[in-house]
Amino acid sequence: MEAKEVKDAKPKFGWCWLLLVSVIAILVIAAGVFTIVKDFKGSKKNPASHHSGPVVKKYADALEIALQFFDVQKSGKLVNNRIAWRGDSGLQDGIERNLDLSKGMYDAGDLMKFGFPMAFGATMLSWAILEYGEHMKAAKQLRHAQDSLKWITDFLINAHPSENVLYVQVGDPELDHECWERPETTRERRPLTQVNASFPGTEVAAETAAAMASASLVFKKINSYYSHILLEHAQALFAFADTYRGSYSVSIPQVQNYYNSTGYGDELLWAATWLYHATKDLSYLEYVTELNGQQFANWGNPTWFSWDDKHAGTHVLLSRVNIFGAKGILSEENLDLQMYRKTSEAIMCQLLPDSPTATSSRTESGLIWVSQWNCLQHAMASAFLAVLYSDYMVTSQISTLYCHGKLYNPADLRNFAISQADYILGNNPTKMSYLVGYGSNYPQYVHHRGASIPINANTSCKDGFMWLDSINPNPNVAVGAVVGGPFLNETYIDSRSNWMQAEPTTYNSALVVGLLSSLVRSSLAVESFT
Ligand SMILES: *[C@@H]1O[C@H](CO)[C@@H](O)[C@H](O)[C@H]1NC(C)=O
Ligand SMILES: *[C@@H]1O[C@H](CO)[C@@H](O)[C@H](O)[C@H]1NC(C)=O
Ligand SMILES: *[C@@H]1O[C@H](CO)[C@@H](O)[C@H](O)[C@H]1NC(C)=O
Ligand SMILES: *[C@@H]1O[C@H](CO)[C@@H](O)[C@H](O)[C@H]1NC(C)=O
């Protein structure tokens, strides 16, 4: 299975890599000429060598587990199903509009398909594969990550049947939450919700564009036809998002109770940034650096990266462009890119635990902790950005980060990320692994319909709640789920009715997959995306 992933999935090298490859070629020819290596390593202009050490078993094992949650969450006709208690479901989704919306993934412990967080999960999974696909391959997980991503993008393609129409929800959350059923047996109505030119949804259309643009890069070398289709959808969706500006939370007030969006400017910048990476079309860079950047980028004001707020991700992704350079960038644009990079540095300085500007949003033993509901998302998302920024520094041989007079190095950022990952995997006061299936002590009462109901149960909508209320642990393990996480005081109540702490989400898994894959090996000189 792994054979197909070899070389052809490797991104095309940028100039730095051409240089490295030539040096290696010279080395092979003149085997034994040791001085060349020395010269190469000594030269400031060359990238750091690919000194990714051995696979760290702990993170490779955790990654293998984490990726399985995407299989737990799949809707549709399953292929190569790895989860014994899952079966086909949602086969009629979309049929009322002659669409096949059977694929995609359930959002969390319910049976809803919410397009906004689902697309965010896909974008993050793409980003993880693009930066750390080599690590995933070393852990024999790349194929699973690619397959999970495609399961979502197949859905997103079908959810965008015409230029200015995007289906953003399958199922009715009120109906859905009145029932406690397995996806395989539910008979509830699953209506569709769309955004369109009259009822726009800029953030959801832009996030979907980001997902498809980033995925088009992932599939570029593997399936160029599919990659091309994704890119066409991404460009059309971005135009739709930008032309018909309005929040989906205003167009469809019902979503406010679930995934309320606090603004769409960040998603416009995020989508344009991904489209720039996918196309190298400078108009997308102009988009983020000119008026829109000034209006939406929030330079100098770090915010927490989440399904609702893409600012921090955009800052780091544009730092990539600033740090590694790009052809044809004008000097004013470069100044604006500097602003993104400076904001990334401010974010990093907040994350480092002993920095003068360290955030106080953490638990006593150091977990980033911002909100009671699904607190782990901020820890994982921040740690992923930190290790990525650290690797950008390593690659470009930037050795120091200044935080108000104190100096840090890439290893400090990586160590911060490791502290968050290790906390999640059980190095915490409760000694509980918040990654279900990892270690010997993990939550047994995950708030998840499918995991809590025995496969041979005869219950339906209402009497199914007996499984929510049951005092027994879940009969099925929601393997790979990352639950919401601990309270600020670092306690955790393992109870199915404690949904703020005990409910996993699909996008959480994308975040943890990014974080774990970054740590599978000791360090990485990141490569160009294309
Ligand atoms: C446009 O979207 C709104 C909100 O979902 C929906 O009520 C309306 O029916 C849609 N318009 C068309 C022509 O389908
Ligand atoms: C949704 O977000 C908007 C904008 O931040 C806010 O005005 C509104 O009150 C929120 N709705 C709910 C139900 O929280
Ligand atoms: C489901 O119903 C069948 C037939 O009525 C019965 O034999 C079986 O024990 C029931 N299963 C459960 C888990 O209640
Ligand atoms: C920890 O915090 C939670 C939520 O605020 C609270 O309910 C619980 O009592 C606290 N536990 C301890 C041991 O302080």
PDB file of N, CA and C in Angstrom, residues 161-224:
ATOM      1  N   PRO A 161     -22.527  22.640  -6.709  1.00  0.00           N
ATOM      2  CA  PRO A 161     -23.033  22.220  -8.015  1.00  0.00           C
ATOM      3  C   PRO A 161     -23.058  23.332  -9.058  1.00  0.00           C
ATOM      4  N   SER A 162     -23.105  24.594  -8.627  1.00  0.00           N
ATOM      5  CA  SER A 162     -23.012  25.683  -9.603  1.00  0.00           C
ATOM      6  C   SER A 162     -22.268  26.836  -8.955  1.00  0.00           C
ATOM      7  N   GLU A 163     -21.840  27.770  -9.798  1.00  0.00           N
ATOM      8  CA  GLU A 163     -20.896  28.793  -9.355  1.00  0.00           C
ATOM      9  C   GLU A 163     -21.245  29.427  -8.004  1.00  0.00           C
ATOM     10  N   ASN A 164     -22.468  29.879  -7.880  1.00  0.00           N
ATOM     11  CA  ASN A 164     -22.820  30.629  -6.677  1.00  0.00           C
ATOM     12  C   ASN A 164     -23.752  29.862  -5.740  1.00  0.00           C
ATOM     13  N   VAL A 165     -23.618  28.575  -5.729  1.00  0.00           N
ATOM     14  CA  VAL A 165     -24.392  27.762  -4.778  1.00  0.00           C
ATOM     15  C   VAL A 165     -23.436  26.796  -4.076  1.00  0.00           C
ATOM     16  N   LEU A 166     -23.496  26.801  -2.757  1.00  0.00           N
ATOM     17  CA  LEU A 166     -22.702  25.852  -1.984  1.00  0.00           C
ATOM     18  C   LEU A 166     -23.579  25.295  -0.865  1.00  0.00           C
ATOM     19  N   TYR A 167     -23.684  23.980  -0.824  1.00  0.00           N
ATOM     20  CA  TYR A 167     -24.427  23.347   0.277  1.00  0.00           C
ATOM     21  C   TYR A 167     -23.507  23.284   1.492  1.00  0.00           C
ATOM     22  N   VAL A 168     -23.989  23.824   2.594  1.00  0.00           N
ATOM     23  CA  VAL A 168     -23.117  23.983   3.764  1.00  0.00           C
ATOM     24  C   VAL A 168     -23.583  23.156   4.957  1.00  0.00           C
ATOM     25  N   GLN A 169     -24.655  22.421   4.765  1.00  0.00           N
ATOM     26  CA  GLN A 169     -25.157  21.629   5.893  1.00  0.00           C
ATOM     27  C   GLN A 169     -26.033  20.501   5.375  1.00  0.00           C
ATOM     28  N   VAL A 170     -25.826  19.313   5.918  1.00  0.00           N
ATOM     29  CA  VAL A 170     -26.708  18.182   5.645  1.00  0.00           C
ATOM     30  C   VAL A 170     -27.245  17.721   6.989  1.00  0.00           C
ATOM     31  N   GLY A 171     -28.566  17.702   7.098  1.00  0.00           N
ATOM     32  CA  GLY A 171     -29.204  17.360   8.366  1.00  0.00           C
ATOM     33  C   GLY A 171     -29.693  18.631   9.033  1.00  0.00           C
ATOM     34  N   ASP A 172     -30.657  18.445   9.909  1.00  0.00           N
ATOM     35  CA  ASP A 172     -31.215  19.573  10.650  1.00  0.00           C
ATOM     36  C   ASP A 172     -30.748  19.410  12.094  1.00  0.00           C
ATOM     37  N   PRO A 173     -29.926  20.333  12.585  1.00  0.00           N
ATOM     38  CA  PRO A 173     -29.330  20.117  13.915  1.00  0.00           C
ATOM     39  C   PRO A 173     -30.365  19.976  15.027  1.00  0.00           C
ATOM     40  N   GLU A 174     -31.504  20.673  14.885  1.00  0.00           N
ATOM     41  CA  GLU A 174     -32.508  20.526  15.949  1.00  0.00           C
ATOM     42  C   GLU A 174     -33.123  19.120  15.943  1.00  0.00           C
ATOM     43  N   LEU A 175     -33.496  18.674  14.745  1.00  0.00           N
ATOM     44  CA  LEU A 175     -34.030  17.302  14.625  1.00  0.00           C
ATOM     45  C   LEU A 175     -32.989  16.284  15.080  1.00  0.00           C
ATOM     46  N   ASP A 176     -31.774  16.512  14.630  1.00  0.00           N
ATOM     47  CA  ASP A 176     -30.692  15.573  14.905  1.00  0.00           C
ATOM     48  C   ASP A 176     -30.451  15.442  16.402  1.00  0.00           C
ATOM     49  N   HIS A 177     -30.471  16.556  17.086  1.00  0.00           N
ATOM     50  CA  HIS A 177     -30.147  16.528  18.506  1.00  0.00           C
ATOM     51  C   HIS A 177     -31.302  16.056  19.379  1.00  0.00           C
ATOM     52  N   GLU A 178     -32.464  15.873  18.751  1.00  0.00           N
ATOM     53  CA  GLU A 178     -33.576  15.284  19.504  1.00  0.00           C
ATOM     54  C   GLU A 178     -33.529  13.768  19.488  1.00  0.00           C
ATOM     55  N   CYS A 179     -32.571  13.244  18.766  1.00  0.00           N
ATOM     56  CA  CYS A 179     -32.452  11.785  18.655  1.00  0.00           C
ATOM     57  C   CYS A 179     -31.070  11.342  19.136  1.00  0.00           C
ATOM     58  N   TRP A 180     -30.985  10.063  19.512  1.00  0.00           N
ATOM     59  CA  TRP A 180     -29.678   9.475  19.841  1.00  0.00           C
ATOM     60  C   TRP A 180     -29.615   8.147  19.098  1.00  0.00           C
ATOM     61  N   GLU A 181     -28.987   8.198  17.905  1.00  0.00           N
ATOM     62  CA  GLU A 181     -29.029   7.044  17.005  1.00  0.00           C
ATOM     63  C   GLU A 181     -27.694   6.829  16.334  1.00  0.00           C
ATOM     64  N   ARG A 182     -27.513   5.621  15.836  1.00  0.00           N
ATOM     65  CA  ARG A 182     -26.323   5.339  15.021  1.00  0.00           C
ATOM     66  C   ARG A 182     -26.565   5.880  13.615  1.00  0.00           C
ATOM     67  N   PRO A 183     -25.514   6.342  12.959  1.00  0.00           N
ATOM     68  CA  PRO A 183     -25.704   6.841  11.590  1.00  0.00           C
ATOM     69  C   PRO A 183     -26.221   5.747  10.654  1.00  0.00           C
ATOM     70  N   GLU A 184     -25.884   4.493  10.965  1.00  0.00           N
ATOM     71  CA  GLU A 184     -26.273   3.396  10.086  1.00  0.00           C
ATOM     72  C   GLU A 184     -27.776   3.136  10.114  1.00  0.00           C
ATOM     73  N   THR A 185     -28.431   3.524  11.201  1.00  0.00           N
ATOM     74  CA  THR A 185     -29.838   3.141  11.335  1.00  0.00           C
ATOM     75  C   THR A 185     -30.797   4.331  11.381  1.00  0.00           C
ATOM     76  N   THR A 186     -30.296   5.549  11.362  1.00  0.00           N
ATOM     77  CA  THR A 186     -31.209   6.681  11.507  1.00  0.00           C
ATOM     78  C   THR A 186     -32.189   6.771  10.331  1.00  0.00           C
ATOM     79  N   ARG A 187     -33.392   7.201  10.651  1.00  0.00           N
ATOM     80  CA  ARG A 187     -34.391   7.376   9.585  1.00  0.00           C
ATOM     81  C   ARG A 187     -34.873   8.823   9.541  1.00  0.00           C
ATOM     82  N   GLU A 188     -34.185   9.696  10.283  1.00  0.00           N
ATOM     83  CA  GLU A 188     -34.663  11.094  10.348  1.00  0.00           C
ATOM     84  C   GLU A 188     -34.463  11.774   8.999  1.00  0.00           C
ATOM     85  N   ARG A 189     -35.235  12.821   8.785  1.00  0.00           N
ATOM     86  CA  ARG A 189     -35.071  13.647   7.590  1.00  0.00           C
ATOM     87  C   ARG A 189     -33.719  14.330   7.654  1.00  0.00           C
ATOM     88  N   ARG A 190     -33.058  14.443   6.522  1.00  0.00           N
ATOM     89  CA  ARG A 190     -31.762  15.106   6.501  1.00  0.00           C
ATOM     90  C   ARG A 190     -31.772  16.206   5.437  1.00  0.00           C
ATOM     91  N   PRO A 191     -32.443  17.327   5.757  1.00  0.00           N
ATOM     92  CA  PRO A 191     -32.574  18.408   4.775  1.00  0.00           C
ATOM     93  C   PRO A 191     -31.231  19.070   4.477  1.00  0.00           C
ATOM     94  N   LEU A 192     -31.190  19.767   3.327  1.00  0.00           N
ATOM     95  CA  LEU A 192     -29.968  20.431   2.893  1.00  0.00           C
ATOM     96  C   LEU A 192     -30.088  21.936   3.111  1.00  0.00           C
ATOM     97  N   THR A 193     -28.982  22.578   3.385  1.00  0.00           N
ATOM     98  CA  THR A 193     -28.949  24.034   3.523  1.00  0.00           C
ATOM     99  C   THR A 193     -27.883  24.579   2.593  1.00  0.00           C
ATOM    100  N   GLN A 194     -28.246  25.613   1.845  1.00  0.00           N
ATOM    101  CA  GLN A 194     -27.260  26.180   0.924  1.00  0.00           C
ATOM    102  C   GLN A 194     -27.033  27.658   1.209  1.00  0.00           C
ATOM    103  N   VAL A 195     -25.885  28.173   0.758  1.00  0.00           N
ATOM    104  CA  VAL A 195     -25.684  29.614   0.617  1.00  0.00           C
ATOM    105  C   VAL A 195     -25.667  29.894  -0.877  1.00  0.00           C
ATOM    106  N   ASN A 196     -26.075  31.104  -1.224  1.00  0.00           N
ATOM    107  CA  ASN A 196     -26.156  31.481  -2.639  1.00  0.00           C
ATOM    108  C   ASN A 196     -26.015  33.005  -2.744  1.00  0.00           C
ATOM    109  N   ALA A 197     -26.221  33.548  -3.951  1.00  0.00           N
ATOM    110  CA  ALA A 197     -25.979  34.986  -4.148  1.00  0.00           C
ATOM    111  C   ALA A 197     -26.914  35.840  -3.292  1.00  0.00           C
ATOM    112  N   SER A 198     -28.138  35.381  -3.040  1.00  0.00           N
ATOM    113  CA  SER A 198     -29.067  36.184  -2.228  1.00  0.00           C
ATOM    114  C   SER A 198     -28.845  35.989  -0.739  1.00  0.00           C
ATOM    115  N   PHE A 199     -28.406  34.805  -0.367  1.00  0.00           N
ATOM    116  CA  PHE A 199     -28.112  34.508   1.046  1.00  0.00           C
ATOM    117  C   PHE A 199     -26.668  34.011   1.124  1.00  0.00           C
ATOM    118  N   PRO A 200     -25.736  34.958   1.059  1.00  0.00           N
ATOM    119  CA  PRO A 200     -24.331  34.554   0.920  1.00  0.00           C
ATOM    120  C   PRO A 200     -23.735  33.979   2.206  1.00  0.00           C
ATOM    121  N   GLY A 201     -22.575  33.389   2.061  1.00  0.00           N
ATOM    122  CA  GLY A 201     -21.865  32.819   3.211  1.00  0.00           C
ATOM    123  C   GLY A 201     -20.377  32.919   2.925  1.00  0.00           C
ATOM    124  N   THR A 202     -19.853  34.126   3.074  1.00  0.00           N
ATOM    125  CA  THR A 202     -18.472  34.367   2.654  1.00  0.00           C
ATOM    126  C   THR A 202     -17.487  33.472   3.386  1.00  0.00           C
ATOM    127  N   GLU A 203     -17.618  33.346   4.711  1.00  0.00           N
ATOM    128  CA  GLU A 203     -16.611  32.554   5.432  1.00  0.00           C
ATOM    129  C   GLU A 203     -16.656  31.091   5.060  1.00  0.00           C
ATOM    130  N   VAL A 204     -17.857  30.555   4.876  1.00  0.00           N
ATOM    131  CA  VAL A 204     -17.919  29.117   4.576  1.00  0.00           C
ATOM    132  C   VAL A 204     -17.483  28.856   3.137  1.00  0.00           C
ATOM    133  N   ALA A 205     -17.826  29.751   2.220  1.00  0.00           N
ATOM    134  CA  ALA A 205     -17.380  29.575   0.831  1.00  0.00           C
ATOM    135  C   ALA A 205     -15.862  29.745   0.744  1.00  0.00           C
ATOM    136  N   ALA A 206     -15.323  30.720   1.491  1.00  0.00           N
ATOM    137  CA  ALA A 206     -13.875  30.957   1.443  1.00  0.00           C
ATOM    138  C   ALA A 206     -13.122  29.802   2.108  1.00  0.00           C
ATOM    139  N   GLU A 207     -13.629  29.297   3.233  1.00  0.00           N
ATOM    140  CA  GLU A 207     -12.951  28.162   3.876  1.00  0.00           C
ATOM    141  C   GLU A 207     -12.980  26.948   2.955  1.00  0.00           C
ATOM    142  N   THR A 208     -14.104  26.756   2.268  1.00  0.00           N
ATOM    143  CA  THR A 208     -14.192  25.629   1.334  1.00  0.00           C
ATOM    144  C   THR A 208     -13.204  25.825   0.181  1.00  0.00           C
ATOM    145  N   ALA A 209     -13.047  27.080  -0.250  1.00  0.00           N
ATOM    146  CA  ALA A 209     -12.042  27.369  -1.286  1.00  0.00           C
ATOM    147  C   ALA A 209     -10.641  27.050  -0.764  1.00  0.00           C
ATOM    148  N   ALA A 210     -10.379  27.395   0.486  1.00  0.00           N
ATOM    149  CA  ALA A 210      -9.063  27.104   1.080  1.00  0.00           C
ATOM    150  C   ALA A 210      -8.820  25.595   1.118  1.00  0.00           C
ATOM    151  N   ALA A 211      -9.855  24.857   1.509  1.00  0.00           N
ATOM    152  CA  ALA A 211      -9.731  23.398   1.583  1.00  0.00           C
ATOM    153  C   ALA A 211      -9.397  22.825   0.206  1.00  0.00           C
ATOM    154  N   MET A 212     -10.120  23.315  -0.809  1.00  0.00           N
ATOM    155  CA  MET A 212      -9.940  22.736  -2.144  1.00  0.00           C
ATOM    156  C   MET A 212      -8.621  23.183  -2.771  1.00  0.00           C
ATOM    157  N   ALA A 213      -8.214  24.413  -2.527  1.00  0.00           N
ATOM    158  CA  ALA A 213      -6.942  24.887  -3.074  1.00  0.00           C
ATOM    159  C   ALA A 213      -5.778  24.115  -2.445  1.00  0.00           C
ATOM    160  N   SER A 214      -5.822  23.947  -1.130  1.00  0.00           N
ATOM    161  CA  SER A 214      -4.727  23.231  -0.467  1.00  0.00           C
ATOM    162  C   SER A 214      -4.729  21.759  -0.885  1.00  0.00           C
ATOM    163  N   ALA A 215      -5.928  21.178  -0.995  1.00  0.00           N
ATOM    164  CA  ALA A 215      -6.005  19.770  -1.416  1.00  0.00           C
ATOM    165  C   ALA A 215      -5.546  19.612  -2.863  1.00  0.00           C
ATOM    166  N   SER A 216      -5.759  20.635  -3.691  1.00  0.00           N
ATOM    167  CA  SER A 216      -5.303  20.519  -5.081  1.00  0.00           C
ATOM    168  C   SER A 216      -3.783  20.373  -5.117  1.00  0.00           C
ATOM    169  N   LEU A 217      -3.096  20.980  -4.157  1.00  0.00           N
ATOM    170  CA  LEU A 217      -1.637  20.809  -4.065  1.00  0.00           C
ATOM    171  C   LEU A 217      -1.281  19.398  -3.603  1.00  0.00           C
ATOM    172  N   VAL A 218      -2.052  18.891  -2.652  1.00  0.00           N
ATOM    173  CA  VAL A 218      -1.783  17.535  -2.147  1.00  0.00           C
ATOM    174  C   VAL A 218      -1.891  16.514  -3.275  1.00  0.00           C
ATOM    175  N   PHE A 219      -2.894  16.690  -4.138  1.00  0.00           N
ATOM    176  CA  PHE A 219      -3.159  15.674  -5.165  1.00  0.00           C
ATOM    177  C   PHE A 219      -2.483  15.973  -6.501  1.00  0.00           C
ATOM    178  N   LYS A 220      -1.742  17.045  -6.560  1.00  0.00           N
ATOM    179  CA  LYS A 220      -1.148  17.479  -7.829  1.00  0.00           C
ATOM    180  C   LYS A 220      -0.335  16.383  -8.514  1.00  0.00           C
ATOM    181  N   LYS A 221       0.500  15.707  -7.741  1.00  0.00           N
ATOM    182  CA  LYS A 221       1.385  14.696  -8.340  1.00  0.00           C
ATOM    183  C   LYS A 221       0.754  13.313  -8.349  1.00  0.00           C
ATOM    184  N   ILE A 222      -0.317  13.155  -7.594  1.00  0.00           N
ATOM    185  CA  ILE A 222      -0.899  11.819  -7.440  1.00  0.00           C
ATOM    186  C   ILE A 222      -2.017  11.629  -8.446  1.00  0.00           C
ATOM    187  N   ASN A 223      -2.779  12.712  -8.670  1.00  0.00           N
ATOM    188  CA  ASN A 223      -3.977  12.615  -9.495  1.00  0.00           C
ATOM    189  C   ASN A 223      -4.220  14.018 -10.058  1.00  0.00           C
ATOM    190  N   SER A 224      -3.555  14.304 -11.157  1.00  0.00           N
ATOM    191  CA  SER A 224      -3.544  15.691 -11.632  1.00  0.00           C
ATOM    192  C   SER A 224      -4.926  16.130 -12.117  1.00  0.00           C
TER     193      SER A 224
END
